[in-house]
CSV table of C-alpha atoms in Angstrom, one decimal:
chain,number,residue,atom,x,y,z
A,604,MET,CA,0.0,0.0,0.0
A,605,LYS,CA,0.9,3.4,-0.5
A,606,ASP,CA,2.1,5.8,2.3
A,607,TYR,CA,0.9,9.0,1.6
A,608,TYR,CA,1.6,10.8,5.0
A,609,ASN,CA,5.3,9.9,4.8
A,610,LYS,CA,5.6,11.0,0.9
A,611,GLY,CA,3.2,14.1,1.2
A,612,GLU,CA,0.5,12.8,-1.0
A,613,GLU,CA,-3.2,13.3,-0.6
A,614,ARG,CA,-5.4,10.4,-0.2
A,615,PRO,CA,-7.3,9.4,-3.0
A,616,VAL,CA,-11.3,10.3,-3.0
A,617,LEU,CA,-13.5,7.5,-3.8
A,618,THR,CA,-15.6,9.2,-5.8
A,619,ALA,CA,-17.2,5.8,-6.9
A,620,THR,CA,-18.5,4.7,-3.5
A,621,ALA,CA,-19.5,8.2,-2.9
A,622,ALA,CA,-21.7,8.2,-6.0
A,623,ALA,CA,-23.3,4.9,-5.1
A,624,SER,CA,-24.2,6.0,-1.9
A,625,ALA,CA,-25.7,9.1,-3.6
A,626,LYS,CA,-27.9,7.3,-6.0
A,627,TYR,CA,-29.1,4.7,-2.7
A,628,LYS,CA,-32.6,4.8,-2.3
A,629,SER,CA,-34.1,5.0,0.9
A,630,LEU,CA,-37.7,4.6,2.7
A,631,SER,CA,-38.6,7.9,4.8
A,632,MET,CA,-39.5,7.5,8.1
A,633,PRO,CA,-43.3,8.1,7.8
A,634,VAL,CA,-43.2,5.5,4.7
A,635,ARG,CA,-41.7,3.1,7.1
A,636,TYR,CA,-44.2,3.6,9.7
A,637,ALA,CA,-47.1,3.6,6.9
A,638,ILE,CA,-45.6,0.1,5.7
A,639,ASN,CA,-45.7,-1.7,9.2
A,640,ALA,CA,-49.1,0.1,10.2
A,641,VAL,CA,-50.6,-1.3,6.7
A,642,LEU,CA,-49.0,-5.1,7.4
A,643,VAL,CA,-50.3,-5.1,11.2
A,644,LEU,CA,-53.9,-4.2,9.9
A,645,LEU,CA,-53.9,-7.1,7.3
A,646,PHE,CA,-52.5,-9.5,10.2
A,647,LEU,CA,-55.5,-8.3,12.0
A,648,ILE,CA,-58.3,-8.7,9.5
A,649,ILE,CA,-57.1,-12.3,8.4
A,650,GLY,CA,-57.3,-13.1,11.9
A,651,GLU,CA,-60.9,-11.6,12.7
A,652,ALA,CA,-62.1,-13.0,9.0
A,653,MET,CA,-60.5,-16.5,10.2
A,654,ILE,CA,-62.5,-16.4,13.9
A,655,SER,CA,-65.9,-15.0,12.2
A,656,GLY,CA,-65.7,-17.3,9.7
A,657,GLY,CA,-65.4,-20.6,11.6
A,658,VAL,CA,-62.0,-21.6,10.5
A,659,VAL,CA,-60.6,-20.8,14.2
A,660,ASN,CA,-62.6,-22.4,16.9
A,661,ARG,CA,-63.0,-20.7,20.5
A,662,TYR,CA,-60.2,-22.9,21.8
A,663,GLN,CA,-57.9,-22.4,18.7
A,664,SER,CA,-58.4,-18.6,19.5
A,665,GLY,CA,-57.8,-19.2,23.1
A,666,VAL,CA,-54.6,-20.3,22.2
A,667,LEU,CA,-54.1,-17.4,20.0
A,668,GLU,CA,-54.8,-15.0,22.9
A,669,GLN,CA,-52.2,-16.8,25.0
A,670,VAL,CA,-49.5,-16.5,22.4
A,671,GLY,CA,-50.2,-13.1,22.5
A,672,ILE,CA,-49.7,-13.2,25.8
A,673,TYR,CA,-46.5,-14.6,26.2
A,674,ILE,CA,-45.3,-12.5,23.4
A,675,ILE,CA,-45.7,-9.7,25.7
A,676,MET,CA,-44.2,-11.4,28.2
A,677,ALA,CA,-41.2,-12.4,26.5
A,678,VAL,CA,-40.6,-9.0,25.0
A,679,SER,CA,-40.9,-7.5,28.2
A,680,LEU,CA,-38.3,-9.9,29.8
A,681,ASN,CA,-36.1,-9.2,26.4
A,682,ILE,CA,-35.7,-5.3,28.0
A,683,ALA,CA,-33.8,-6.5,30.9
A,684,THR,CA,-32.1,-9.8,30.1
A,685,GLY,CA,-31.6,-9.5,26.3
A,686,TYR,CA,-31.0,-5.3,26.2
A,687,LEU,CA,-30.0,-4.4,29.5
A,688,GLY,CA,-27.8,-7.6,30.1
A,689,GLN,CA,-28.9,-8.5,33.4
A,690,LEU,CA,-30.8,-11.8,34.3
A,691,PRO,CA,-33.8,-11.3,36.6
A,692,LEU,CA,-35.8,-14.3,37.6
A,693,GLY,CA,-38.9,-12.2,39.1
A,694,HIS,CA,-41.2,-12.1,36.0
A,695,ALA,CA,-43.8,-13.8,36.9
A,696,GLY,CA,-44.5,-11.6,40.2
A,697,PHE,CA,-44.9,-8.6,38.1
A,698,MET,CA,-47.2,-10.4,35.8
A,699,SER,CA,-49.4,-11.7,38.9
A,700,VAL,CA,-49.5,-8.1,40.4
A,701,GLY,CA,-50.6,-6.6,36.9
A,702,GLY,CA,-53.2,-9.5,36.7
A,703,TYR,CA,-54.2,-8.9,40.1
A,704,ALA,CA,-54.3,-5.2,40.1
A,705,GLY,CA,-56.1,-5.0,36.2
A,706,ALA,CA,-58.7,-7.7,37.1
A,707,LEU,CA,-59.9,-6.1,40.8
A,708,PHE,CA,-59.8,-2.5,39.2
A,709,ILE,CA,-62.4,-3.8,36.0
A,710,ILE,CA,-63.8,-6.0,38.8
A,711,HIS,CA,-64.6,-2.9,41.3
A,712,MET,CA,-65.3,-0.1,38.6
A,713,MET,CA,-67.7,-1.9,36.3
A,714,PRO,CA,-70.4,-0.6,38.2
A,715,VAL,CA,-69.1,3.0,38.2
A,716,PHE,CA,-68.8,2.8,34.5
A,717,GLY,CA,-72.1,1.3,34.1
A,718,VAL,CA,-70.8,-1.5,32.0
A,719,SER,CA,-72.2,-5.3,32.5
A,720,THR,CA,-70.4,-8.5,32.4
A,721,LYS,CA,-71.4,-9.3,29.0
A,722,ALA,CA,-70.6,-6.2,27.7
A,723,MET,CA,-67.2,-6.2,29.2
A,724,ALA,CA,-66.6,-9.6,27.6
A,725,SER,CA,-67.5,-8.5,24.1
A,726,CYS,CA,-66.0,-5.2,24.8
A,727,ALA,CA,-68.2,-4.1,21.8
A,728,ASP,CA,-69.5,-0.6,24.3
A,729,PRO,CA,-67.3,2.3,24.2
A,730,ALA,CA,-67.4,2.3,27.9
A,731,ALA,CA,-66.0,-1.0,28.1
A,732,ILE,CA,-63.5,-0.3,25.9
A,733,ALA,CA,-62.1,2.4,28.1
A,734,LEU,CA,-62.4,0.2,31.3
A,735,PHE,CA,-60.6,-2.3,29.7
A,736,ALA,CA,-57.7,0.4,28.7
A,737,CYS,CA,-58.1,1.3,32.0
A,738,GLY,CA,-57.9,-1.3,33.5
A,739,VAL,CA,-54.7,-2.9,31.8
A,740,ILE,CA,-53.0,0.5,32.1
A,741,PHE,CA,-53.5,0.1,35.8
A,742,GLY,CA,-51.9,-3.3,36.0
A,743,GLY,CA,-49.1,-1.8,34.8
A,744,ILE,CA,-48.2,0.6,36.7
A,745,CYS,CA,-49.1,-1.0,39.8
A,746,ALA,CA,-46.3,-3.9,38.2
A,747,ALA,CA,-44.2,-0.8,37.5
A,748,ILE,CA,-44.2,0.5,41.1
A,749,CYS,CA,-43.3,-3.1,42.6
A,750,GLY,CA,-40.7,-2.9,40.0
A,751,VAL,CA,-39.1,0.2,41.2
A,752,ILE,CA,-39.0,-0.8,44.9
A,753,ILE,CA,-37.7,-4.0,43.5
A,754,GLY,CA,-34.9,-2.7,41.3
A,755,ILE,CA,-33.4,0.1,43.1
A,756,PRO,CA,-31.9,-2.3,45.7
A,757,ALA,CA,-31.8,-5.5,43.6
A,758,LEU,CA,-29.5,-3.7,40.5
A,759,ARG,CA,-26.9,-3.0,42.7
A,760,LEU,CA,-25.9,-6.8,42.3
A,761,LYS,CA,-25.3,-8.5,39.3
A,762,GLY,CA,-25.3,-12.2,37.7
A,763,ASP,CA,-26.4,-14.9,40.0
A,764,TYR,CA,-27.2,-12.7,43.1
A,765,LEU,CA,-29.5,-10.8,40.8
A,766,ALA,CA,-31.0,-14.0,40.0
A,767,ILE,CA,-31.8,-14.7,43.4
A,768,ILE,CA,-33.0,-11.6,44.9
A,769,THR,CA,-35.4,-11.0,42.1
A,770,LEU,CA,-36.8,-14.9,42.4
A,771,GLY,CA,-36.9,-14.4,46.5
A,772,PHE,CA,-38.9,-10.9,45.9
A,773,ALA,CA,-41.3,-12.8,43.0
A,774,GLU,CA,-41.7,-15.4,46.1
A,775,ILE,CA,-42.7,-12.5,48.3
A,776,ILE,CA,-45.6,-11.1,46.2
A,777,ARG,CA,-46.9,-14.2,45.5
A,778,VAL,CA,-47.2,-14.9,49.6
A,779,VAL,CA,-48.2,-12.1,50.3
A,780,ILE,CA,-51.3,-12.2,47.4
A,781,ASN,CA,-51.8,-16.1,49.4
A,782,ASN,CA,-52.3,-14.6,52.6
A,783,ILE,CA,-52.9,-10.7,52.6
A,784,ASP,CA,-56.8,-11.5,52.7
A,785,GLY,CA,-56.5,-12.9,56.4
A,786,VAL,CA,-54.1,-10.3,57.3
A,787,ILE,CA,-56.5,-7.2,56.1
A,788,GLY,CA,-60.1,-9.2,57.2
A,789,PHE,CA,-61.8,-9.0,54.0
A,790,ASP,CA,-61.7,-11.0,50.6
A,791,LEU,CA,-59.3,-8.8,47.9
A,792,THR,CA,-57.1,-11.5,46.1
A,793,GLY,CA,-58.8,-14.6,47.2
A,794,GLY,CA,-56.5,-15.9,49.0
A,795,ALA,CA,-55.4,-19.8,47.9
A,796,LYS,CA,-58.7,-20.5,46.1
A,797,GLY,CA,-58.0,-17.8,43.9
A,798,LEU,CA,-59.8,-14.5,42.7
A,799,SER,CA,-62.9,-15.5,40.3
A,800,GLY,CA,-65.6,-13.9,39.0
A,801,ILE,CA,-63.1,-11.8,36.3
A,802,PRO,CA,-65.1,-11.2,33.1
A,803,GLY,CA,-63.8,-12.4,29.9
A,804,TYR,CA,-62.4,-9.1,28.2
A,805,THR,CA,-59.2,-10.8,26.8
A,806,ASN,CA,-60.0,-11.3,22.7
A,807,PHE,CA,-58.1,-11.6,19.8
A,808,LEU,CA,-58.8,-8.3,19.1
A,809,ASN,CA,-57.4,-6.3,22.0
A,810,VAL,CA,-55.0,-8.7,22.8
A,811,PHE,CA,-53.6,-8.1,19.1
A,812,LEU,CA,-53.9,-4.4,19.2
A,813,VAL,CA,-51.9,-4.6,22.9
A,814,VAL,CA,-49.3,-7.0,21.1
A,815,ALA,CA,-48.5,-4.5,18.3
A,816,ILE,CA,-48.9,-1.5,20.7
A,817,VAL,CA,-46.2,-2.6,23.1
A,818,ILE,CA,-43.9,-4.1,20.2
A,819,PHE,CA,-43.8,-0.7,18.4
A,820,LEU,CA,-43.3,1.2,22.0
A,821,ILE,CA,-40.1,-1.0,23.1
A,822,HIS,CA,-38.8,-0.7,19.8
A,823,THR,CA,-39.2,3.0,19.7
A,824,MET,CA,-37.3,3.1,23.3
A,825,MET,CA,-34.6,0.9,22.1
A,826,LYS,CA,-34.1,3.3,18.9
A,827,SER,CA,-34.1,6.5,21.0
A,828,ARG,CA,-31.1,7.8,23.1
A,829,HIS,CA,-32.3,5.9,26.2
A,830,GLY,CA,-32.2,2.4,24.3
A,831,ARG,CA,-28.5,3.2,23.2
A,832,ALA,CA,-27.8,3.9,26.7
A,833,ILE,CA,-29.1,0.9,28.1
A,834,LEU,CA,-27.0,-0.9,25.2
A,835,ALA,CA,-24.3,0.8,26.2
A,836,ILE,CA,-24.6,-0.5,29.7
A,837,ARG,CA,-25.1,-4.1,28.5
A,838,ASP,CA,-22.1,-3.9,26.3
A,839,ASN,CA,-19.8,-2.5,28.8
A,840,GLU,CA,-21.3,-0.9,31.9
A,841,ILE,CA,-17.6,0.9,33.2
A,842,ALA,CA,-17.0,2.3,29.9
A,843,ALA,CA,-20.5,3.7,30.0
A,844,GLU,CA,-20.6,5.5,33.3
A,845,ALA,CA,-17.3,6.7,32.5
A,846,SER,CA,-19.0,8.4,28.9
A,847,GLY,CA,-21.5,10.2,31.0
A,848,VAL,CA,-24.2,7.6,31.2
A,849,ASN,CA,-26.3,7.3,34.2
A,850,THR,CA,-25.9,3.7,34.7
A,851,THR,CA,-28.3,3.7,38.2
A,852,TYR,CA,-30.9,5.4,36.4
A,853,TYR,CA,-30.7,3.9,33.3
A,854,LYS,CA,-31.0,0.0,34.7
A,855,THR,CA,-33.9,1.3,36.9
A,856,LEU,CA,-35.5,2.5,33.6
A,857,ALA,CA,-34.9,-0.8,31.9
A,858,PHE,CA,-36.3,-2.7,34.4
A,859,VAL,CA,-39.4,-0.7,35.4
A,860,ALA,CA,-40.3,-0.9,31.9
A,861,SER,CA,-39.8,-4.5,31.8
A,862,ALA,CA,-42.1,-4.7,35.0
A,863,PHE,CA,-44.7,-2.4,33.5
A,864,PHE,CA,-44.7,-4.1,29.9
A,865,ALA,CA,-45.3,-7.5,32.0
A,866,GLY,CA,-48.3,-6.4,34.3
A,867,VAL,CA,-49.8,-5.4,30.9
A,868,GLY,CA,-49.5,-9.0,29.9
A,869,GLY,CA,-50.8,-10.1,33.4
A,870,ALA,CA,-53.9,-8.0,33.1
A,871,LEU,CA,-54.5,-10.0,29.8
A,872,TYR,CA,-53.8,-13.3,31.2
A,873,ALA,CA,-56.4,-12.6,34.2
A,874,GLY,CA,-59.3,-11.9,31.2
A,875,CYS,CA,-57.9,-14.6,29.0
A,876,ILE,CA,-58.4,-17.8,31.9
A,877,GLY,CA,-61.1,-16.1,34.2
A,878,VAL,CA,-59.2,-17.3,37.4
A,879,MET,CA,-56.3,-15.8,39.0
A,880,ASP,CA,-54.8,-18.7,41.0
A,881,PRO,CA,-51.3,-17.4,43.2
A,882,SER,CA,-49.8,-20.9,42.6
A,883,LYS,CA,-49.5,-20.3,38.7
A,884,PHE,CA,-47.2,-17.8,39.3
A,885,GLY,CA,-44.2,-19.2,41.1
A,886,PHE,CA,-40.6,-20.0,39.7
A,887,MET,CA,-41.3,-22.1,36.8
A,888,LYS,CA,-43.3,-19.1,35.4
A,889,SER,CA,-40.6,-17.1,35.4
A,890,VAL,CA,-38.5,-19.9,34.1
A,891,GLU,CA,-40.9,-20.6,31.1
A,892,ILE,CA,-40.9,-17.2,30.1
A,893,LEU,CA,-36.7,-16.9,30.3
A,894,VAL,CA,-36.7,-20.1,28.3
A,895,MET,CA,-38.6,-18.1,25.3
A,896,VAL,CA,-36.1,-15.0,25.4
A,897,VAL,CA,-32.9,-17.4,25.6
A,898,LEU,CA,-34.4,-19.6,22.8
A,899,GLY,CA,-35.4,-16.7,20.5
A,900,GLY,CA,-32.2,-14.7,21.0
A,901,MET,CA,-31.1,-12.1,23.8
A,902,GLY,CA,-31.8,-9.1,22.3
A,903,SER,CA,-33.6,-10.0,19.3
A,904,MET,CA,-37.3,-9.0,19.6
A,905,LEU,CA,-38.2,-10.9,16.4
A,906,GLY,CA,-36.7,-14.3,18.2
A,907,SER,CA,-38.9,-13.9,21.0
A,908,VAL,CA,-41.8,-13.4,19.2
A,909,VAL,CA,-41.2,-16.9,17.4
A,910,SER,CA,-40.2,-18.5,20.7
A,911,ALA,CA,-42.9,-17.4,22.5
A,912,THR,CA,-45.3,-18.1,19.6
A,913,VAL,CA,-43.7,-21.9,18.8
A,914,LEU,CA,-43.3,-22.3,22.7
A,915,THR,CA,-46.9,-22.0,23.4
A,916,ILE,CA,-48.6,-23.7,21.0
A,917,LEU,CA,-46.3,-26.5,21.1
A,918,PRO,CA,-47.5,-28.1,24.0
A,919,GLU,CA,-51.1,-27.4,22.8
A,920,ALA,CA,-50.3,-29.4,19.7
A,921,LEU,CA,-49.0,-32.0,21.3
A,922,ARG,CA,-51.5,-32.4,23.9
A,923,ALA,CA,-52.6,-36.0,21.5
A,924,PHE,CA,-49.6,-37.2,23.1
A,925,SER,CA,-50.1,-36.4,27.1
A,926,GLU,CA,-47.9,-38.7,28.3
A,927,TYR,CA,-44.6,-37.6,26.0
A,928,ARG,CA,-45.7,-33.9,25.2
A,929,MET,CA,-43.2,-32.4,27.9
A,930,VAL,CA,-40.5,-34.7,26.8
A,931,VAL,CA,-40.9,-33.7,23.1
A,932,TYR,CA,-40.8,-30.1,24.6
A,933,ALA,CA,-37.8,-30.5,26.7
A,934,VAL,CA,-35.8,-32.4,23.7
A,935,VAL,CA,-36.6,-29.8,21.3
A,936,LEU,CA,-35.1,-27.0,23.9
A,937,ILE,CA,-32.1,-29.2,24.2
A,938,ILE,CA,-31.3,-29.7,20.2
A,939,VAL,CA,-31.5,-25.9,19.9
A,940,MET,CA,-29.4,-24.9,22.8
A,941,ILE,CA,-26.9,-27.4,21.3
A,942,PHE,CA,-26.9,-26.4,17.6
A,943,ARG,CA,-28.0,-22.9,18.0
A,944,PRO,CA,-26.6,-22.0,21.7
A,945,GLN,CA,-27.1,-18.1,20.7
A,946,GLY,CA,-30.7,-18.3,20.4
A,947,LEU,CA,-33.0,-19.2,16.9
A,948,LEU,CA,-32.2,-15.8,15.8
A,949,GLY,CA,-29.2,-14.3,18.0
A,950,SER,CA,-29.5,-10.5,18.2
A,951,TYR,CA,-30.7,-10.5,14.7
A,952,ASP,CA,-33.6,-8.1,14.5
A,953,PHE,CA,-35.9,-8.5,11.1
A,954,SER,CA,-36.6,-5.2,9.0
A,955,LEU,CA,-39.1,-5.2,6.2
A,956,SER,CA,-38.4,-1.5,5.7
A,957,ARG,CA,-34.7,-2.6,5.2
A,958,VAL,CA,-35.8,-5.5,3.0
A,959,ILE,CA,-37.9,-3.1,0.5
A,960,GLU,CA,-34.8,-1.0,0.4
A,961,ARG,CA,-32.3,-3.7,-0.4
A,962,VAL,CA,-34.8,-4.9,-3.5
A,963,LEU,CA,-35.1,-1.3,-4.5
A,964,ASN,CA,-31.5,-1.3,-5.1
A,965,ARG,CA,-31.2,-4.6,-6.2
A,966,ASP,CA,-28.8,-5.3,-3.2
A,967,PHE,CA,-29.2,-8.9,-3.1
A,968,PRO,CA,-26.9,-11.1,-1.0
A,969,TRP,CA,-26.2,-13.3,-3.6
A,970,LYS,CA,-24.9,-9.9,-5.7
A,971,LYS,CA,-21.3,-9.9,-5.8
A,972,LYS,CA,-20.5,-5.8,-4.9
A,973,PRO,CA,-18.1,-3.8,-7.5
A,974,VAL,CA,-14.9,-2.8,-5.7
A,975,PRO,CA,-13.9,0.9,-6.2
A,976,ALA,CA,-11.5,1.3,-8.8
A,977,GLU,CA,-9.1,3.1,-6.8
A,978,ILE,CA,-8.7,0.4,-4.2
A,979,ALA,CA,-9.0,-1.9,-7.1
A,980,LYS,CA,-5.7,-0.1,-8.3
A,981,GLU,CA,-3.7,0.1,-5.1
A,982,VAL,CA,-4.6,-3.8,-4.6
A,983,GLY,CA,-2.9,-4.2,-8.0
A,984,SER,CA,-0.2,-2.2,-7.6
A,985,ASP,CA,1.2,-3.8,-4.2
A,986,GLU,CA,0.8,-7.1,-5.6
């Protein structure tokens, strides 16, 4: 290679590269959002048409609702695990707080809003829609408050110690829900027998819309300067703090955001199953959600969506083989971890807009990219 600095010569300007970049066609942000909105609307119309047309029965519709709920749980845990790089094991605790808080809010506010159980189940009345939105947000806020209480002391620890303390807090939440009725002297959570009488306000339409909103909010947050600060902490916390990033603030922010969206998923879960039982939110529920994140790929939102979908449908699809379905489930996980330890998608995130831009510019993976003339000339002269 030529030594331009020692000989006092000017480095060549790669005009071919500049010309190529000038001709590169890119989509504006409004166009990108419009494409994604059309795609979401298309999936929603297809799903509703299949349910109303009888192609999907009530049982299959319930499975799809649970798929959406677990997608919310997986992408919310991915904020703390994949993007922040921590290992919390208390996600089921936040899910239970959001589920109980959202369900109790809706049950006690139905007379105030003048909504009947039937109207709440159909969510066709504007008052029912408003109550549903308020209940889901209230569940998320209650979970976020618990996230602040737990996160400030817990995030001073790392690794296994953080996992143990968050697991302990999740067990504390479960025990409190289980015994609080005897302490306060009246029925609130239903204790060990569970909270019953929850109207079935969860359906495919509102789950789909909430999933789309949650994914959009998380994606937008991670593309902002706050998201870049969180990723910087994951890559190197010492370097991020030396660069002026308030690590305590952003670690707490990511943890609270993860707890909030887990509470939203819990509120939907309460309306889906109809009865909240504290025993359903133990250690294994947190592990189940963590497996979805790890299997899909730490830091990959698409991976969390795919793995949550597969791991929710797979046990139901194998229900006919009740004696062997959990064995098959475990074997699938082991095979993936052996041959794909970084997860199904690693840290890759799919972007439809990026694919469209590459098609418009004929930038296909199999197409050999030309080498600029100046670089080719220099390499030839060195040889």
